[in-house]
Coordinates of N, CA, C and O in Angstrom, one line a residue:
X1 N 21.7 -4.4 0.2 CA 21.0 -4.7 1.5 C 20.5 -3.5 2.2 O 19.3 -3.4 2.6
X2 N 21.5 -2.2 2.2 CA 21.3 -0.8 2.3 C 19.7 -0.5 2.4 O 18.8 -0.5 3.2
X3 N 19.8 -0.5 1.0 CA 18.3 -0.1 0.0 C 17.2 -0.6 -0.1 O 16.3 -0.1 -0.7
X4 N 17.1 -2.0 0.5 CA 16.0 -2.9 0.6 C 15.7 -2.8 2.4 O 14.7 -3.3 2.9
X5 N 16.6 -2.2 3.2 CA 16.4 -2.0 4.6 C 15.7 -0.4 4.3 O 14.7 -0.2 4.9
X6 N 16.2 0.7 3.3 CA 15.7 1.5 3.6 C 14.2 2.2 2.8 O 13.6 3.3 3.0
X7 N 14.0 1.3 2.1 CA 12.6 1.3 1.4 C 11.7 0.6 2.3 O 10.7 1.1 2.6
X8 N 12.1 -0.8 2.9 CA 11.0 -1.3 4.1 C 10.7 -0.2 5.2 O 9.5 0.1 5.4
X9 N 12.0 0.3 5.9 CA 11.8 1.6 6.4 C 10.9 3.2 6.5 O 10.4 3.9 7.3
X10 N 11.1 3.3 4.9 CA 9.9 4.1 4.6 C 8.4 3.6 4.2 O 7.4 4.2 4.1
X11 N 8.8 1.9 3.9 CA 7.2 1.7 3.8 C 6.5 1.7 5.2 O 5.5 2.3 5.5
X12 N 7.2 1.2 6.1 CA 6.8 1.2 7.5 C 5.7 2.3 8.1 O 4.6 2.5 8.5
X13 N 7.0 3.0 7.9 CA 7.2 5.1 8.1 C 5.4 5.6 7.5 O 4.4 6.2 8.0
X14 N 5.7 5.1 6.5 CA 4.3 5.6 5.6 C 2.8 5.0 5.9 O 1.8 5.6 5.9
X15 N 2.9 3.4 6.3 CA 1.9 3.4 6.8 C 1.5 3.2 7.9 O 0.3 2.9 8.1
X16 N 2.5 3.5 9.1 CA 1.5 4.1 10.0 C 1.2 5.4 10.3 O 0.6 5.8 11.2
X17 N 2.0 6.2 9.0 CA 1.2 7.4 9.2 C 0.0 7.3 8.2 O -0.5 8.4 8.0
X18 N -0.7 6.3 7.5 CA -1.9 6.3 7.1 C -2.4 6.1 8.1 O -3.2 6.8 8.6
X19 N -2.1 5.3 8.6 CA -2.8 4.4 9.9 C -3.5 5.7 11.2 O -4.5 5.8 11.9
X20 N -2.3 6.5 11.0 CA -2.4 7.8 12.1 C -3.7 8.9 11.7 O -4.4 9.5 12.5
X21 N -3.5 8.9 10.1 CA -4.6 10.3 9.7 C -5.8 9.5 9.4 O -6.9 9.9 9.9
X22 N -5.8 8.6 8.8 CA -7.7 7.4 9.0 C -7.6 6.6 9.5 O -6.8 5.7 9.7
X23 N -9.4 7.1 10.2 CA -9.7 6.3 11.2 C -10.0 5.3 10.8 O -9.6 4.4 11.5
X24 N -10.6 5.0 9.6 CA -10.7 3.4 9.3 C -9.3 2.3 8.9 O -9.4 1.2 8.2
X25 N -8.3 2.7 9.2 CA -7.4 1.9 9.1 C -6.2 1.9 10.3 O -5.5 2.9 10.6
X26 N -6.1 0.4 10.8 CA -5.7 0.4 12.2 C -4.5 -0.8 12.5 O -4.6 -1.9 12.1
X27 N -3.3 -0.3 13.2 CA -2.1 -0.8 13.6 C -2.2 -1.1 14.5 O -2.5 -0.1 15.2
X28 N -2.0 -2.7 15.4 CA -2.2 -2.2 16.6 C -0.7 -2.2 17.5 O -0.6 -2.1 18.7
X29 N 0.3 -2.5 16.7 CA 1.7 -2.2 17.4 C 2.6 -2.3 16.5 O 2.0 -2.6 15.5
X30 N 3.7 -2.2 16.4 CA 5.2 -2.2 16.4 C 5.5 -3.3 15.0 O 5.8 -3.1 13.8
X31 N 5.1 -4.4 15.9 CA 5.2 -5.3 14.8 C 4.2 -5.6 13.4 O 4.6 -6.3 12.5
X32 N 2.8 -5.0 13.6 CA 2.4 -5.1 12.6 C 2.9 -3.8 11.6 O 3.3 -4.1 10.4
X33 N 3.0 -3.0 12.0 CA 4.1 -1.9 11.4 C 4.9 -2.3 10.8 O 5.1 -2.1 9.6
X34 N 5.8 -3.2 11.5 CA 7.0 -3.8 10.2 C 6.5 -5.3 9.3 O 6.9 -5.6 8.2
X35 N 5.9 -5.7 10.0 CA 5.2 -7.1 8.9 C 4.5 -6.4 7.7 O 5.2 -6.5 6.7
X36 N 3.6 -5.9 7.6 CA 2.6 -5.7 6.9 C 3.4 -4.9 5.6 O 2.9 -5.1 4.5
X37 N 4.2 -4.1 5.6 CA 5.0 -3.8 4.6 C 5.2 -4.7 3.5 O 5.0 -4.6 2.3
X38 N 5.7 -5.7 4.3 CA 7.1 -6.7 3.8 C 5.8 -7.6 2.9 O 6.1 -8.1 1.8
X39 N 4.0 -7.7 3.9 CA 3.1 -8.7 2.8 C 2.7 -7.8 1.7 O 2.6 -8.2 0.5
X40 N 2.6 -6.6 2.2 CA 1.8 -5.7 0.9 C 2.8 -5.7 -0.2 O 2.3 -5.5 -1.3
X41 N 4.2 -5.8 -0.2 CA 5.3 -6.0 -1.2 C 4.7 -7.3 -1.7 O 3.9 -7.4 -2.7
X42 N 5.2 -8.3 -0.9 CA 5.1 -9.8 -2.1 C 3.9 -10.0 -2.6 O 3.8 -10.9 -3.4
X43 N 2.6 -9.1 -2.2 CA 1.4 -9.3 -2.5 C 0.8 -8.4 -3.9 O -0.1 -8.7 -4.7
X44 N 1.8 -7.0 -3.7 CA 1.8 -6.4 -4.8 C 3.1 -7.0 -6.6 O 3.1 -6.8 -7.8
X45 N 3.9 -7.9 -5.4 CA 5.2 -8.3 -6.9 C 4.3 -9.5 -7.1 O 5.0 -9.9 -8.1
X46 N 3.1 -10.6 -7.0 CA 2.7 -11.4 -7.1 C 1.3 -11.3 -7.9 O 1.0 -11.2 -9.1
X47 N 0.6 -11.3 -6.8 CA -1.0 -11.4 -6.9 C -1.5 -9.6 -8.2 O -2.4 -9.4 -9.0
X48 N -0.6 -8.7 -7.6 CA -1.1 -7.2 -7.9 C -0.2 -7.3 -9.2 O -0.4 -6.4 -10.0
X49 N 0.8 -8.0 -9.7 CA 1.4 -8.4 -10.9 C 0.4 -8.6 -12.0 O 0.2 -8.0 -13.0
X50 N -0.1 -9.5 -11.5 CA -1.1 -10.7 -12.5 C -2.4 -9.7 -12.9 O -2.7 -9.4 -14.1
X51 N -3.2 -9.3 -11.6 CA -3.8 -8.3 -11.6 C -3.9 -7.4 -12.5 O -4.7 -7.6 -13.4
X52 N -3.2 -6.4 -12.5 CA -2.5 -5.4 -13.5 C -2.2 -5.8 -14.4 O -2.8 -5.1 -15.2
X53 N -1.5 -6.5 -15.2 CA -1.5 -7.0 -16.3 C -2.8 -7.9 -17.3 O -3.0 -7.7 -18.5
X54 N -3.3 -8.8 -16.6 CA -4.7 -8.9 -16.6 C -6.2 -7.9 -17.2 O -7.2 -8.1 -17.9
X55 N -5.7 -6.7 -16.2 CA -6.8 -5.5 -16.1 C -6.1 -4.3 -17.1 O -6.3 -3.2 -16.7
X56 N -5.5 -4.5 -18.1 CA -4.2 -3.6 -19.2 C -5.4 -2.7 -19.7 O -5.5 -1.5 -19.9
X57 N -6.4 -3.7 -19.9 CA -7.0 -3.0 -21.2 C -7.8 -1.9 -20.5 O -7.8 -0.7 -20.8
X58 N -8.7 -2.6 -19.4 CA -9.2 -1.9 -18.1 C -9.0 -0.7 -17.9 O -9.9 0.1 -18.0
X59 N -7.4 -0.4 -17.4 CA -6.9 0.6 -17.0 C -6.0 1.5 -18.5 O -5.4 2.5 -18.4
X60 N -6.1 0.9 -19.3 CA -5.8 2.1 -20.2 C -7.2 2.8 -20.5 O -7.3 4.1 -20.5
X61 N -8.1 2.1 -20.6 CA -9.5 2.8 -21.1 C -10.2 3.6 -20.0 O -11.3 4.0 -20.3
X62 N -9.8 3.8 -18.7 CA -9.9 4.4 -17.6 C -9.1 5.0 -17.1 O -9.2 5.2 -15.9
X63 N -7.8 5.7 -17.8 CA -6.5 6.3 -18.0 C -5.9 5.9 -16.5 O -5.3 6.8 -15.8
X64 N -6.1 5.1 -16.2 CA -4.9 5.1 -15.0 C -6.0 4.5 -13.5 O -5.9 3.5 -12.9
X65 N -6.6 5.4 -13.5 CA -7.7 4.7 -12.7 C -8.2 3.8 -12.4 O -9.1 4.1 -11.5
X66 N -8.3 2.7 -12.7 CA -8.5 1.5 -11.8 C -7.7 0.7 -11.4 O -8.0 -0.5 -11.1
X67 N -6.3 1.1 -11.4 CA -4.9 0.3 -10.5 C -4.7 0.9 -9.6 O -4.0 0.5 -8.8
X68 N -5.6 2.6 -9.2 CA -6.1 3.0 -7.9 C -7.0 1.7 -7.3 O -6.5 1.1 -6.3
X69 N -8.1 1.3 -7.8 CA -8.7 0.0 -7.2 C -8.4 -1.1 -7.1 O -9.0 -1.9 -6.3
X70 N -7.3 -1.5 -7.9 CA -6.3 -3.0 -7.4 C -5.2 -2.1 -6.5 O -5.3 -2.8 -5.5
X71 N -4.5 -1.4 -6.3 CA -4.1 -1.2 -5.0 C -4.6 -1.3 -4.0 O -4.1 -1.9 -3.0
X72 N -5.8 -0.6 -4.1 CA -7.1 -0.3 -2.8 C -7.4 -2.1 -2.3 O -7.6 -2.6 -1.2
X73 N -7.4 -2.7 -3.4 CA -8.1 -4.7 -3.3 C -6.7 -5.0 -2.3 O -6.9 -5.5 -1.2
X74 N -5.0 -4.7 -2.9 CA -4.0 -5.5 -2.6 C -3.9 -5.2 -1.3 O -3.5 -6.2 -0.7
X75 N -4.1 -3.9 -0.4 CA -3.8 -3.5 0.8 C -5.2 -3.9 1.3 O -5.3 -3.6 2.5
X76 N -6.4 -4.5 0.5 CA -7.5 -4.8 1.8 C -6.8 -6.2 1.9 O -6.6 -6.6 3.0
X77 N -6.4 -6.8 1.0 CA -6.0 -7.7 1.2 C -4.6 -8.3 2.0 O -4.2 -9.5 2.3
X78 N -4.2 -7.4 2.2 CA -2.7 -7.8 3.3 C -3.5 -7.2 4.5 O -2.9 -7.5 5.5
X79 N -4.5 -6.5 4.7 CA -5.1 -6.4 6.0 C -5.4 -7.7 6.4 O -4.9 -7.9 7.6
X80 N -6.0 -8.5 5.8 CA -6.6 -9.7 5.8 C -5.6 -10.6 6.7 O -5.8 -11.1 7.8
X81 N -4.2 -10.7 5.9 CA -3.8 -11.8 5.9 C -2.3 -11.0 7.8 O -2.0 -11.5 8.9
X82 N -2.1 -10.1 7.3 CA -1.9 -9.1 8.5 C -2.1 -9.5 9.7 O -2.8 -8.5 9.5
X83 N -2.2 -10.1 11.1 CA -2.9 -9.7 12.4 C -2.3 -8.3 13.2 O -1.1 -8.0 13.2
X84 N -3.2 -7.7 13.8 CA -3.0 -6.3 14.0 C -3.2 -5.0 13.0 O -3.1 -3.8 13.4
X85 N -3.5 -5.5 11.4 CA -3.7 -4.6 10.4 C -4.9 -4.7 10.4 O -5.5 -5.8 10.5
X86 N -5.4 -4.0 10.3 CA -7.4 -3.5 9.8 C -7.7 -2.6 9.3 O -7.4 -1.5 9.8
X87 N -8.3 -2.8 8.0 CA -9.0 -1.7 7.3 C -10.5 -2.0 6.9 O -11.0 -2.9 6.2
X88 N -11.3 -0.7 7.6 CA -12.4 -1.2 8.0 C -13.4 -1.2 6.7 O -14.4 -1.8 6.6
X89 N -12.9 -0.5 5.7 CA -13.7 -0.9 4.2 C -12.9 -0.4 2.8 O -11.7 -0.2 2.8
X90 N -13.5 -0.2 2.1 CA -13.0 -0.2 0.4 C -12.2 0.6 0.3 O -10.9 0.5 0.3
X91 N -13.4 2.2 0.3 CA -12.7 3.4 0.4 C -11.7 3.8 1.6 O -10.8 4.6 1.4
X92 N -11.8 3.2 2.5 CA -10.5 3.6 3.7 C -9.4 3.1 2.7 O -8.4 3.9 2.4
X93 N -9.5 1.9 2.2 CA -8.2 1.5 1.4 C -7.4 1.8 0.5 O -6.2 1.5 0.3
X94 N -9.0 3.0 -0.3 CA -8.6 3.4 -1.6 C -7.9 4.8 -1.3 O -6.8 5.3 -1.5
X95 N -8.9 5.2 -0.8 CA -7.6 6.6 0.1 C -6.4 6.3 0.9 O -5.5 7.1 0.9
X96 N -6.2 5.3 1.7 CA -4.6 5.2 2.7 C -3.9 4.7 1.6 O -2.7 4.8 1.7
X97 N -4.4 3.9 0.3 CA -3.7 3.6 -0.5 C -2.5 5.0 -1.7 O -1.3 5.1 -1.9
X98 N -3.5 5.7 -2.1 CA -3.2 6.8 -2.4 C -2.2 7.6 -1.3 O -1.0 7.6 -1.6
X99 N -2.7 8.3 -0.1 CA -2.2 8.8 0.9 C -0.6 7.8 1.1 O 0.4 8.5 1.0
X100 N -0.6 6.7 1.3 CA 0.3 5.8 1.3 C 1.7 6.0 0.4 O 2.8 6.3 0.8
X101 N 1.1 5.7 -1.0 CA 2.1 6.3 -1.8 C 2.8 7.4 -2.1 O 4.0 7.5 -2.6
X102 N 1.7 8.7 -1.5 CA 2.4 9.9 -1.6 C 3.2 10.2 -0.7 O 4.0 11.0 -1.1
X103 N 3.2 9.8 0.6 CA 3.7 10.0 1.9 C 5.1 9.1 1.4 O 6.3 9.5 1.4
X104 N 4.8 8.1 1.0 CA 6.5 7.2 0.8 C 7.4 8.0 -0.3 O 8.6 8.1 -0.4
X105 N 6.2 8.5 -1.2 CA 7.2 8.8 -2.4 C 7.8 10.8 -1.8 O 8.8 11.4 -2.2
X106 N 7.1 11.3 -1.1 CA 7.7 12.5 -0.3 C 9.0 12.2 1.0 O 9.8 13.1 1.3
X107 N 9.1 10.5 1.7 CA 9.9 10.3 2.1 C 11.1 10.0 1.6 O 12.2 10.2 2.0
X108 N 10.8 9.4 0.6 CA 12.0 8.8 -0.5 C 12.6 10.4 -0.9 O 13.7 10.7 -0.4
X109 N 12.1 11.0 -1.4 CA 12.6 12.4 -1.8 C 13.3 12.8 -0.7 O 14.4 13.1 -1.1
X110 N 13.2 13.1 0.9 CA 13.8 13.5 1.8 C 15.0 13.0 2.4 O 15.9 13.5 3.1
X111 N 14.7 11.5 2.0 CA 16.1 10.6 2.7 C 17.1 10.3 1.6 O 18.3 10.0 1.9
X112 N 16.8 10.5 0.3 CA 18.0 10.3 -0.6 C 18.9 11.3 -0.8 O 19.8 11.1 -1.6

């Protein structure tokens, strides 16, 4: 329970500091901060499952690169479903998406 409080924690942590460095992507309090984590998870273990495995051949033949653009789709997409989350287009997504992961995976390294 530990570990699943403290990865929500740093997903949190992470995007609203995307939210803080681009302007096209916007929190507007507290609680979307902790909800929107918790959608971009089941949206990424679900919908970005299918996705990605679907898109195999895709992304082997584009060495990695276009599960940058189903990330960038899964987080426009918990914008969507989000109230208080907005991302004002593709590329905002495709960068806070990137920026996102690196920031969680530099927090994970500091709190373990």
């Amino acid at each position: 329970m530990r570990s699943l409080f403290f990865h929500w924690a740093i997903s949190a942590a992470s995007l609203a500091a995307v939210a803080y460095l681009f302007p096209g992507i916007e929190l507007s309090g507290l609680g979307a901060a902790l909800i929107a984590p918790i959608v971009i998870g089941l949206i990424n273990a679900t919908i970005g499952l299918v996705l990605k495995i679907v898109t195999l051949p895709l992304s082997i033949f584009s060495l990695g690169i276009f599960l940058l653009v189903i990330n960038a789709l899964m987080l426009q997409l918990a914008a969507f479903i989000v109230p208080g989350f907005f991302i004002a287009g593709f590329w905002s997504a495709f960068f806070g998406a990137i920026v996102m992961s690196i920031v969680s995976m530099i927090l994970r390294s500091l709190f373990k």
